[in-house]
Coordinates of C-alpha atoms and ligand atoms in Angstrom, one line a residue:
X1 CA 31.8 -2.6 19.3
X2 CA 29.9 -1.6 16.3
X3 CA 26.4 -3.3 15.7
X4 CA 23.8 -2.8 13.1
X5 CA 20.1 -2.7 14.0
X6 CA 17.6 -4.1 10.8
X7 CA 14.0 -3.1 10.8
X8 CA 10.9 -5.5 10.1
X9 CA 10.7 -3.5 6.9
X10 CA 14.4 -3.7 5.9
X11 CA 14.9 -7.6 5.3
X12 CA 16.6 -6.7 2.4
X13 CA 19.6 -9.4 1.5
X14 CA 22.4 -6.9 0.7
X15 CA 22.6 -3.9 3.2
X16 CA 25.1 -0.9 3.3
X17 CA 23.7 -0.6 7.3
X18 CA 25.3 -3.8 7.8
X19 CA 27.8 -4.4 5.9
X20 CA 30.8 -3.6 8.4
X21 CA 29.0 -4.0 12.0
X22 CA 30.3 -6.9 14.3
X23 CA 27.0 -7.8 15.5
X24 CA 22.9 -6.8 13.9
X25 CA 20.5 -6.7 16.0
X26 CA 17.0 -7.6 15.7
X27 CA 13.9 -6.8 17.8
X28 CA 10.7 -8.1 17.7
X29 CA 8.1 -5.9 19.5
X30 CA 4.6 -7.4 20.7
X31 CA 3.8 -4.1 21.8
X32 CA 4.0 -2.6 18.0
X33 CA 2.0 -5.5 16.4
X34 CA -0.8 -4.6 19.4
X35 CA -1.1 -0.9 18.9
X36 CA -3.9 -1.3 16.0
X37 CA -5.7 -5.0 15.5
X38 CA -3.0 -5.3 12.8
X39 CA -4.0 -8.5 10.3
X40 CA -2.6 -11.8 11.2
X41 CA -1.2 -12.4 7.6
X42 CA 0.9 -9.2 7.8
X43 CA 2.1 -9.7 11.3
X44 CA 3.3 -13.4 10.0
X45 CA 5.1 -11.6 7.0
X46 CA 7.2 -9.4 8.9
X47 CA 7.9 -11.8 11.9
X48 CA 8.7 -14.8 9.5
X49 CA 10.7 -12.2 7.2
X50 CA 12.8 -11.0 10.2
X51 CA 13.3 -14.5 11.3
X52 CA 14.9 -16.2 8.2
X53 CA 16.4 -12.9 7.8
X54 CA 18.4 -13.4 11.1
X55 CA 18.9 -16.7 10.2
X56 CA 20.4 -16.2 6.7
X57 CA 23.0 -13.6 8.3
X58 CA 24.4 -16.4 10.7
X59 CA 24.2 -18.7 8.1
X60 CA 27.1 -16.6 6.4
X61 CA 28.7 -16.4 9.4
X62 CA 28.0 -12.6 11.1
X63 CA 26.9 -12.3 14.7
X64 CA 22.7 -11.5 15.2
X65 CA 21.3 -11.1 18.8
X66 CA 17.6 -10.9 18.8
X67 CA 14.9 -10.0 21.4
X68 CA 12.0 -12.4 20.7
X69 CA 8.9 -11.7 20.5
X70 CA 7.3 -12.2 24.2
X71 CA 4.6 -10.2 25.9
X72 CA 4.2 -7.0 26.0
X73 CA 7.5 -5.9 24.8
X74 CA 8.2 -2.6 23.3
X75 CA 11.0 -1.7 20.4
X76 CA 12.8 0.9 22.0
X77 CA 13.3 -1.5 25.2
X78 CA 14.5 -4.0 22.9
X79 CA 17.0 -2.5 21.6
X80 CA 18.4 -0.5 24.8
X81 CA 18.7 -3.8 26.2
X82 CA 20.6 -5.5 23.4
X83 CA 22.9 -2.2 23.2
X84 CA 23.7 -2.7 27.3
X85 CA 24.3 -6.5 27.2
X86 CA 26.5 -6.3 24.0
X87 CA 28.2 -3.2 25.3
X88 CA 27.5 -1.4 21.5
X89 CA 29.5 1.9 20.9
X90 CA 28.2 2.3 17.8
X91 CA 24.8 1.6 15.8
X92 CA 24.6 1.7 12.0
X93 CA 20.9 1.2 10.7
X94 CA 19.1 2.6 7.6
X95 CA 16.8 5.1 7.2
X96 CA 13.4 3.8 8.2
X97 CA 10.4 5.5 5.6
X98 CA 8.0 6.5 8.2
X99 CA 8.5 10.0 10.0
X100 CA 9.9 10.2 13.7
X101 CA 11.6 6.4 13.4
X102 CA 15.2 7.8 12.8
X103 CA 14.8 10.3 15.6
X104 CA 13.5 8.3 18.3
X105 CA 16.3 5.3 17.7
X106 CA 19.0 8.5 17.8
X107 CA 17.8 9.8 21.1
X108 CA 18.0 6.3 22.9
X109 CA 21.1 6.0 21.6
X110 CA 22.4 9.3 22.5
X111 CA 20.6 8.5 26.3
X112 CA 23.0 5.2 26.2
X113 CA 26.2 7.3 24.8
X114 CA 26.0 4.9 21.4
X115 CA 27.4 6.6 18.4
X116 CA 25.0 6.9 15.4
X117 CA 25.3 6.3 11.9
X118 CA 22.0 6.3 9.8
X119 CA 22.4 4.3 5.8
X120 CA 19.8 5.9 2.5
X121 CA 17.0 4.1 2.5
X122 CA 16.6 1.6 -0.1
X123 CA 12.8 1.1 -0.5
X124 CA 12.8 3.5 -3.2
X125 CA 14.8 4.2 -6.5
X126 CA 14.9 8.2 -5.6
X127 CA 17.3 9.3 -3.6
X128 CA 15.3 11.2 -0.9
X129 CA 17.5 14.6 -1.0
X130 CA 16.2 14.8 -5.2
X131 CA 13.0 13.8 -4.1
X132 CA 12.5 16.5 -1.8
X133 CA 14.3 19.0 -4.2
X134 CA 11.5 18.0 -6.9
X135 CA 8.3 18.5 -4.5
X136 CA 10.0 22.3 -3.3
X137 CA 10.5 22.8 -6.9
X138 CA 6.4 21.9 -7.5
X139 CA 4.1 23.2 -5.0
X140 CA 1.3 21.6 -7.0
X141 CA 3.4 18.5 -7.4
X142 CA 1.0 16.5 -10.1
X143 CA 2.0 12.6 -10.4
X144 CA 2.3 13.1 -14.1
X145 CA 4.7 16.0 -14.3
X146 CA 6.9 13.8 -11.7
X147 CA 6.5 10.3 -14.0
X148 CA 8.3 11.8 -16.7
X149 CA 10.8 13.4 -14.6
X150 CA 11.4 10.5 -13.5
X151 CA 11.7 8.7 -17.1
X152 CA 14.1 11.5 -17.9
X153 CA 16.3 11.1 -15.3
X154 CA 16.4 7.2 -14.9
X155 CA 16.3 6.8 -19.0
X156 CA 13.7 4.1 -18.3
X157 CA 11.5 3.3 -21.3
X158 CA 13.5 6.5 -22.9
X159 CA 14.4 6.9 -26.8
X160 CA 16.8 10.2 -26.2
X161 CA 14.6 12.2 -25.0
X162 CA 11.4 10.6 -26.1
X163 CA 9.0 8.1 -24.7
X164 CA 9.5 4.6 -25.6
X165 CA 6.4 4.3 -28.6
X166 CA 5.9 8.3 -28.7
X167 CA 3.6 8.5 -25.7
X168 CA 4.5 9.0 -22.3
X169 CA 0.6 7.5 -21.5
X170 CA -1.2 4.3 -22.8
X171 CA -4.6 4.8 -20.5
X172 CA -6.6 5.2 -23.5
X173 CA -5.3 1.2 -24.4
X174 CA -5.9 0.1 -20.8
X175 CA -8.8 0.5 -18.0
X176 CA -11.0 -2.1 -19.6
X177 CA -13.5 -4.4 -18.0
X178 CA -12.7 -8.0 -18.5
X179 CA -14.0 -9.2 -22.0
X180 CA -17.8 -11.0 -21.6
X181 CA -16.9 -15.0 -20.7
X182 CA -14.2 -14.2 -18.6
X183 CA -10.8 -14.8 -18.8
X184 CA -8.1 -17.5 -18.1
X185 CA -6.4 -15.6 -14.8
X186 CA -2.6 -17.2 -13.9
X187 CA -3.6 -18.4 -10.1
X188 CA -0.7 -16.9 -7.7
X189 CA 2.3 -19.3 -7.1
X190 CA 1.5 -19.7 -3.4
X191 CA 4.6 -21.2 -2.0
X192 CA 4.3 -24.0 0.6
X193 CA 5.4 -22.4 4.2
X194 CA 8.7 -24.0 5.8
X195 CA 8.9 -24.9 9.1
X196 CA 10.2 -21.8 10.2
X197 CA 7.2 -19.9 8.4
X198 CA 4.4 -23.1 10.0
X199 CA 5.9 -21.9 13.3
X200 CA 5.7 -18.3 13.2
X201 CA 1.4 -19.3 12.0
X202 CA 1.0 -21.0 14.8
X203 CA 2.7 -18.5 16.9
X204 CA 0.2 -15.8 15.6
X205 CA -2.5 -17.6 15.8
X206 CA -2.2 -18.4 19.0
X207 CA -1.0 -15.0 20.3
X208 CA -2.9 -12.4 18.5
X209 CA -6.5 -14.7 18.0
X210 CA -8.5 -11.3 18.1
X211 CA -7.3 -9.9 15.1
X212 CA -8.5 -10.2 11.8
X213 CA -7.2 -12.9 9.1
X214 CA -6.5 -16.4 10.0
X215 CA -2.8 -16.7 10.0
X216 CA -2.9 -20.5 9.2
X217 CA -4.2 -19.2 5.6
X218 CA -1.0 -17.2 4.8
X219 CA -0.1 -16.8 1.6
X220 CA 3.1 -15.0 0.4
X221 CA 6.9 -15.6 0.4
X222 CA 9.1 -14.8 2.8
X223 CA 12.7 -14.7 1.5
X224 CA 14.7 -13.2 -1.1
X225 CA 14.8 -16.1 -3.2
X226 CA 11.0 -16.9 -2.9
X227 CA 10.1 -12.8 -3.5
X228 CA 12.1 -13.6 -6.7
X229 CA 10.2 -16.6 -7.9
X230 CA 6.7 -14.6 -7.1
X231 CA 8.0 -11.6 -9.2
X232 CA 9.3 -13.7 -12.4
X233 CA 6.2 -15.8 -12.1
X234 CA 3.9 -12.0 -12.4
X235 CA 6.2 -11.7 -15.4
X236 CA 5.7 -14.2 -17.2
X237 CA 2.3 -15.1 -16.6
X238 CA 0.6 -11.8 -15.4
X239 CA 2.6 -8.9 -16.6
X240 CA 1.8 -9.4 -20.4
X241 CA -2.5 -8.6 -19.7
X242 CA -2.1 -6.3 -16.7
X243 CA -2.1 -3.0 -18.7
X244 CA -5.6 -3.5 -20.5
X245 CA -7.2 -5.2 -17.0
X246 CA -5.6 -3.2 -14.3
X247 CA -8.3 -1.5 -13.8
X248 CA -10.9 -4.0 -14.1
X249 CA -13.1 -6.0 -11.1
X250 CA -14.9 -9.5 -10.8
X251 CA -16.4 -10.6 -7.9
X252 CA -14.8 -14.1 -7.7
X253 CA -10.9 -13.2 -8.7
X254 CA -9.1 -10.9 -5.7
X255 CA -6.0 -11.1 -7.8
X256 CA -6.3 -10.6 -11.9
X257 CA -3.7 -9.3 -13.5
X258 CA -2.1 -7.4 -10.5
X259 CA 1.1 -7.8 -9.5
X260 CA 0.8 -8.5 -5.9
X261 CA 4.5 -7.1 -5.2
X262 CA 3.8 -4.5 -2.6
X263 CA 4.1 -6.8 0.3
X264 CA 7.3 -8.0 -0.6
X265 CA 8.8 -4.7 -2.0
X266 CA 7.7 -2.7 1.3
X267 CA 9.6 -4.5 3.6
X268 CA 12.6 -5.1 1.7
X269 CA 12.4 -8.4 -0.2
X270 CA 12.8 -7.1 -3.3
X271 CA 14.4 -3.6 -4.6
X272 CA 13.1 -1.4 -7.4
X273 CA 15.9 -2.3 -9.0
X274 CA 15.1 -5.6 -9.1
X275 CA 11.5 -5.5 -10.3
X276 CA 12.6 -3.2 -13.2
X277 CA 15.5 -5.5 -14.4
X278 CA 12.5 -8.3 -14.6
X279 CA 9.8 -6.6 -15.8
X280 CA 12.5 -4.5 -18.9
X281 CA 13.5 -7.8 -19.8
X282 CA 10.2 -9.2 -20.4
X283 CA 9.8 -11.0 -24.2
X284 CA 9.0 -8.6 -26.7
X285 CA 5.4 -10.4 -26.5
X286 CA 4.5 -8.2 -23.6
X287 CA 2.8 -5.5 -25.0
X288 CA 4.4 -1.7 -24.5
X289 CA 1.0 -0.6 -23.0
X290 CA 1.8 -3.2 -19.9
X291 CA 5.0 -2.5 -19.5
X292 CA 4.5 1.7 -19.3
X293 CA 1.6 1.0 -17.3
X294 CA 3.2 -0.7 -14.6
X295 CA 6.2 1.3 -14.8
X296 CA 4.0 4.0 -14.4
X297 CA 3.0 2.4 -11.1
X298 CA 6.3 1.6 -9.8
X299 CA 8.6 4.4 -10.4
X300 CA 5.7 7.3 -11.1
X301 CA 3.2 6.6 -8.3
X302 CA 4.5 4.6 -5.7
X303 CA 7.7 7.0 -5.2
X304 CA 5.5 10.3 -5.8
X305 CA 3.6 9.1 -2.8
X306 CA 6.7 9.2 -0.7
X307 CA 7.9 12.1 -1.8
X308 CA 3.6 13.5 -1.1
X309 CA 4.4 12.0 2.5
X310 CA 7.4 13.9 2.7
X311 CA 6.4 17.2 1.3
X312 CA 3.3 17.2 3.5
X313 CA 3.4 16.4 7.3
X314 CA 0.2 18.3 7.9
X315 CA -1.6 15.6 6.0
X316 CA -2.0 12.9 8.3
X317 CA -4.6 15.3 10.2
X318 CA -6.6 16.5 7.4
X319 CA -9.6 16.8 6.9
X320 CA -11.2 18.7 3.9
X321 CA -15.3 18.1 4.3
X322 CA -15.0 18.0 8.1
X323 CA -16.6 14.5 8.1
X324 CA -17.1 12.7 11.6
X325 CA -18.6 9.1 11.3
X326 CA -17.0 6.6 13.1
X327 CA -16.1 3.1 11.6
X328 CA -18.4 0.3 13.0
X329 CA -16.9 -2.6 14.8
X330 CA -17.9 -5.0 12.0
X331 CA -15.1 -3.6 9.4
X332 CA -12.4 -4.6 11.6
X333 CA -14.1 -8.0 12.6
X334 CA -15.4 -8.8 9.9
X335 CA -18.5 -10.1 11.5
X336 CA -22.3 -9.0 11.6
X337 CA -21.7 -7.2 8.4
X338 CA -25.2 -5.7 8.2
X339 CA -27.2 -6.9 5.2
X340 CA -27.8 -3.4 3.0
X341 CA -23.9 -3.3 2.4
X342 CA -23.7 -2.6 -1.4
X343 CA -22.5 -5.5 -2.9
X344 CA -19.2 -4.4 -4.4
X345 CA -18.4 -3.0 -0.9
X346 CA -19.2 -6.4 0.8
X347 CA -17.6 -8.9 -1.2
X348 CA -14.0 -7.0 -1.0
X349 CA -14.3 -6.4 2.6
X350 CA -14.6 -10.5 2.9
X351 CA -11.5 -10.3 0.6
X352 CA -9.5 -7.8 2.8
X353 CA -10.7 -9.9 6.0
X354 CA -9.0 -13.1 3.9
X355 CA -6.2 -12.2 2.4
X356 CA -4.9 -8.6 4.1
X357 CA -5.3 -7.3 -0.1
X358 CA -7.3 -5.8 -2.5
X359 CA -6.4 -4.6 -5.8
X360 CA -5.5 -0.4 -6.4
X361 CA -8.9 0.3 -7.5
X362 CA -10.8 -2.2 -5.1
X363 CA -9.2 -0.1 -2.7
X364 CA -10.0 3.8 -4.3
X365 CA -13.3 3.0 -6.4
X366 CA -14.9 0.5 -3.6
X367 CA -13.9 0.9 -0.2
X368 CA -12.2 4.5 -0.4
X369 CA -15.2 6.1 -2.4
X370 CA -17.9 4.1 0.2
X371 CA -16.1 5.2 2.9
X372 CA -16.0 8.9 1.6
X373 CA -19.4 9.1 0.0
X374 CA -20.7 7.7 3.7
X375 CA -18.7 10.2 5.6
X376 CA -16.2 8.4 7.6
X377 CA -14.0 10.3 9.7
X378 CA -10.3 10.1 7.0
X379 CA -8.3 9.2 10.0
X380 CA -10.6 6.5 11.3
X381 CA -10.2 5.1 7.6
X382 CA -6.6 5.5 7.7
X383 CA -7.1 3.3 11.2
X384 CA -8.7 0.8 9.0
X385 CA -6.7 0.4 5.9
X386 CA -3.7 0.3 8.3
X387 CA -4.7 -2.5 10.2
X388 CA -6.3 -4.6 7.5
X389 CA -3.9 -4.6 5.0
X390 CA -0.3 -6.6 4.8
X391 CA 1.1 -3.7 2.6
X392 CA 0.3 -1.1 4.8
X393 CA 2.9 1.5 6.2
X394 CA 2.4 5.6 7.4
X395 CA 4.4 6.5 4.3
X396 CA 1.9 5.2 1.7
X397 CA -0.9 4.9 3.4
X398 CA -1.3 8.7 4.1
X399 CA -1.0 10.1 0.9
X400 CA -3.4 6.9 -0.7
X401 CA -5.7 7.5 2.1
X402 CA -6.2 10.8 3.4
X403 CA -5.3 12.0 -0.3
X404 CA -5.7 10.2 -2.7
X405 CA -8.8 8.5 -1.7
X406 CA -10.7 10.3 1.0
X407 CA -9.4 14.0 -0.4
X408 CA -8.7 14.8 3.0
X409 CA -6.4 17.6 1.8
X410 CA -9.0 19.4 0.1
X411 CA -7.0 18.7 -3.8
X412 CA -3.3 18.2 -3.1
X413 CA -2.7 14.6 -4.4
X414 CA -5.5 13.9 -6.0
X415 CA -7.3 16.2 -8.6
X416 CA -10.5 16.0 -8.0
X417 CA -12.6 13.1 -5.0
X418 CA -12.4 9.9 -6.4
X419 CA -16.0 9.3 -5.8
X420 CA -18.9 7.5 -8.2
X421 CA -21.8 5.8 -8.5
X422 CA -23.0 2.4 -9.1
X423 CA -22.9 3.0 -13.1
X424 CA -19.2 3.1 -12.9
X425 CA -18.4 -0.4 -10.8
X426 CA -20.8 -1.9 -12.8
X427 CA -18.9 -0.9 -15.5
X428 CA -15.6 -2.5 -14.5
X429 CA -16.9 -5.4 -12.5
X430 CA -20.4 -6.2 -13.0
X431 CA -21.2 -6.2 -9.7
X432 CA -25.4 -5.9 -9.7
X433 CA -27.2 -8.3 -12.0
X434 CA -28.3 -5.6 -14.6
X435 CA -27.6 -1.5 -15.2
X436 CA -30.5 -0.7 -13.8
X437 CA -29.4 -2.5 -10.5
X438 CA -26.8 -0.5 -10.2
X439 CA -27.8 2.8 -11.2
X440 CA -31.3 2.6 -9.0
X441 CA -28.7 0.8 -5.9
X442 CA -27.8 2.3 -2.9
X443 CA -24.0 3.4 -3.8
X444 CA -25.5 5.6 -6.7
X445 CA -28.2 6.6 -4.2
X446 CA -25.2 7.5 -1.9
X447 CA -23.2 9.2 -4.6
X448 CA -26.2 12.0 -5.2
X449 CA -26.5 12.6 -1.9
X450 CA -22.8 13.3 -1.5
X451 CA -22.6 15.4 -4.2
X452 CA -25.5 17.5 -2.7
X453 CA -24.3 17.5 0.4
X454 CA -20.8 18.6 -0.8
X455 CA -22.2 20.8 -3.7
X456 CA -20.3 24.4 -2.3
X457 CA -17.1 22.7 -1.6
X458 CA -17.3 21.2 -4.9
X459 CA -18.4 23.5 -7.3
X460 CA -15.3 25.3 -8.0
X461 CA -13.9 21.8 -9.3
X462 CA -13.4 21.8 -13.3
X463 CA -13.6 17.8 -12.9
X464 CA -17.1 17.7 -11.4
X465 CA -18.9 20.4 -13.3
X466 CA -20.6 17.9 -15.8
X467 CA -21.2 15.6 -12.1
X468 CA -22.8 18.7 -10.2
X469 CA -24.8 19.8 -13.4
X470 CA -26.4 16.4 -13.3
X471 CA -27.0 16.3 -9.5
X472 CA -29.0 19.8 -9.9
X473 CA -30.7 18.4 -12.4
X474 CA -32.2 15.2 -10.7
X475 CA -33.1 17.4 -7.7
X476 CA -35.4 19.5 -9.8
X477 CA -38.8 18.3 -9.9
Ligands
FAD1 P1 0.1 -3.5 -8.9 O1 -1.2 -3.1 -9.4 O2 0.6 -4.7 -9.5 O3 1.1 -2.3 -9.1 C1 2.5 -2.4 -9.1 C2 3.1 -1.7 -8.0 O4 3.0 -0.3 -8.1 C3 2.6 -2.0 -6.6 O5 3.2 -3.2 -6.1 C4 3.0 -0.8 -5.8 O6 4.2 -0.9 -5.2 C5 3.0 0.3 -6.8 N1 1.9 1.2 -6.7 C6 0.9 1.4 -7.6 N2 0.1 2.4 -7.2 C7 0.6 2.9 -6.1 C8 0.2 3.9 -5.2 N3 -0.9 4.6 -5.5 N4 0.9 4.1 -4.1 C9 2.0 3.4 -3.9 N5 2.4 2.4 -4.7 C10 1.7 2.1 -5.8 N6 0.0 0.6 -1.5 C11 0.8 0.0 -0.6 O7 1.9 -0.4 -1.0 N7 0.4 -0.1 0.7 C12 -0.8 0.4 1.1 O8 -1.1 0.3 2.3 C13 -1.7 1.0 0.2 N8 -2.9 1.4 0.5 C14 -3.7 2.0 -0.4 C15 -4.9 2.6 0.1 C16 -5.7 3.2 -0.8 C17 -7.0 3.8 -0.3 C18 -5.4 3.3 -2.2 C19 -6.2 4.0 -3.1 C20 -4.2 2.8 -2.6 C21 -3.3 2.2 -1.7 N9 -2.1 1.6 -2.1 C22 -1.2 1.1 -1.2 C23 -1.6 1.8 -3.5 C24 -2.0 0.6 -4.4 O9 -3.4 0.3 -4.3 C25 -1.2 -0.7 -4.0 O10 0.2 -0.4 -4.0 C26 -1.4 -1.9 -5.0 O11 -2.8 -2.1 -5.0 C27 -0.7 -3.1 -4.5 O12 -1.0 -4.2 -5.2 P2 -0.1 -4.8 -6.3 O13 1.3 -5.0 -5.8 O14 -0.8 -6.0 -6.9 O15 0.0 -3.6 -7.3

């Protein structure tokens, strides 16, 4: 009998994994939403995903058998004992993203004498063979020279061989604060839960009351069909302002311009594919600098990252500045958050705690530079983000966290440490009530001390010459 296994991460509606078994299989693991304090809002997004995706596959008439979730149980037990009671002889299942997945489902197979047959996964646009071809052919693999690779060969946003407008880059157009007096931000199209969805929240809630989030707030689609309204509604309504203000910050608007797509695209509710057909055939009104700029984010960074997963195993346990700190109980509960927390830091950790999200440079600029310029351990940060956030997976997380943001690998994915000041957040998100307040705070006050700290390490950086130069020049009396 050949079945089909689908991961929580793989609720995709069309999949070549299951196309021809007799039976999919679906387990849900207690045991893997219990290995970190994972947040109740992602824990209801993959259970309730898994759930109506079951339910759509019998609903056009294919066979499912599911382990439910119940105590204690572990993944790999799941599934040996759905491939013993359905006597399986074979087991189709795509290619999950993080690293060891594949291996460990084909070694319990090959222990039960199951025949294996492992799908491309289809998270990504890249095919992960040319992927891995393009990160041997770079050793220092930078995200630009990738981007337009990846315009080349994908004709996306292509005249010929040209960019689309003559530039390849429209940063100089975008990163702007939000105009003084605000602007009118497009609230999110929260759709109203089912009652398959209102279950699985009360389910949460009930079983994992420790963790942080309160599941009976949750906030996203769960289907195909509702991934697809979210997406045109960012289209129309978001997609037109989110090149100028993607980098901006307010304290009262967690979502601005932003797309909010990650949840849905990293477990399979929408493809690539499908974002770029919507976003391509936005009116003419939508300026070219928000188009290429999320583009940019979509086919450039988010599949570099994979491919900087791939590339670099060693990654995970880097740790350039050989920093120790532990992360206080507070950041995962949310609780007893002690009083002197910069402002900035403090009012997106309330957000994270709420809604399992904060925008790209909430998460770099805020958190990832206070964590860094504070000197938190990179993989008790990784712990964090990974637990906190509903978009969180090994495969992007690494790469964002250890490299990107915490420069764990000493300058592999990111050129230089994404640290700064107060005078730069106050910049892009008023956060203090004046300048001053935020160059005499204590993230500037921080940011110095960093630098001095760090000054040997450092120094041989073209990026943070002007930075050092400064540092040297404060400490002289
Ligand atoms: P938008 O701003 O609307 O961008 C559009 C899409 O581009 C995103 O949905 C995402 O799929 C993709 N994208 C943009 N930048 C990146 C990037 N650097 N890496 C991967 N994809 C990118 N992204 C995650 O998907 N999961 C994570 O757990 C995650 N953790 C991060 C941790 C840190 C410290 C940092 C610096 C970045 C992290 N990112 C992560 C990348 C990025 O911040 C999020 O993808 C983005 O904020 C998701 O919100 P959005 O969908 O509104 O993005």
């Amino acid at each position: 009998m050949k079945a089909a296994l689908v991961l929580g991460t793989q609720l995709f509606e069309h999949s070549s994994a299951t196309v021809d078994a007799e039976l999919i299989l679906f387990v849900e693991s207690e045991w893997a939403f219990r290995r970190r304090p994972y947040h109740q809002h992602k824990i209801v997004l993959l259970l309730a995903g898994m759930r109506h995706a079951a339910d759509r596959l019998e609903g056009s008439g294919r066979r499912v058998a599911r382990i439910p979730l119940s105590d204690g149980v572990r993944f790999a037990d799941g599934l040996r004992t759905l491939l013993r009671a359905h006597g399986a002889e074979h087991l189709s299942w795509m290619s999950a993203t993080d690293r060891g997945i594949d291996s460990r489902i084909q070694r319990l197979c090959e222990a039960e004498g199951v025949r294996t047959e492992i799908h491309p996964d289809a998270l990504f646009l890249t095919p992960a063979a040319d992927l891995d071809d393009w990160f041997a052919g770079h050793p220092s693999a930078r995200m630009e020279d990738f981007y337009r690779w990846q315009r080349r060969r994908t004709g996306i946003l292509m005249e010929g061989d040209a960019p689309v407008g003559g530039r390849w880059n429209f940063d100089a157009d975008n990163r702007q604060p939000l105009p003084r007096g605000g602007l009118t931000i497009p609230p999110l199209p929260f759709p109203e839960p089912d009652a398959l969805t209102g279950a699985v929240m009360e389910e949460v809630a009930r079983r994992f009351p420790d963790h942080p989030g309160d599941a009976a707030d949750f906030w996203l689609p769960v289907t195909p069909d509702g991934a697809r309204a979210w997406l045109a509604d960012f289209v129309a309504r978001r997609l037109p302002a989110f090149g100028p203000y993607e980098d901006a910050m307010a304290a009262g608007e967690p979502f601005l311009f932003h797309s909010v797509l990650s949840p849905l695209l990293n477990v399979g509710l929408l493809t690539v594919a499908e974002i770029l057909d919507a976003v391509l055939a936005a009116p003419d009104a939508v300026p070219l600098a928000s188009l290429e700029g999320f583009v940019r984010q979509l086919i450039g960074w988010r599949e570099y990252m994979r491919g900087a997963y791939r590339a670099n195993p060693t990654l995970r346990d880097a740790n350039h500045f050989g920093l120790t700190r532990r992360l206080e109980p507070w950041w995962y509960t949310g609780r007893d958050i002690p009083d002197d927390l910069p402002v900035p830091v403090r009012t997106v950790l309330e957000r994270v705690h709420r809604w399992g999200y904060a925008h790209h440079i909430e998460r770099l600029m805020v958190l990832g530079n206070w964590f860094l310029l504070q000197g938190y351990h990179p993989r008790e940060v990784f712990d964090w983000f990974s637990a906190l956030f509903v978009d969180a997976y090994e495969w992007v997380m690494i790469p964002n966290v250890q490299g990107m943001s915490q420069y764990a690998d000493g300058g592999g994915v990111a050129t230089k440490p994404y640290v700064s000041g107060g005078a730069y957040l106050q910049r892009m998100g008023s956060w203090w009530p004046n300048d001053r307040a935020a160059r005499e705070s204590e993230f500037t006050a921080a940011y110095w001390e960093f630098l001095a700290t760090h000054e040997e390490q450092l120094a041989d950086n073209p990026r943070l010459k002007l930075a050092l130069a400064q540092m040297r020049r404060r400490r002289t009396p």
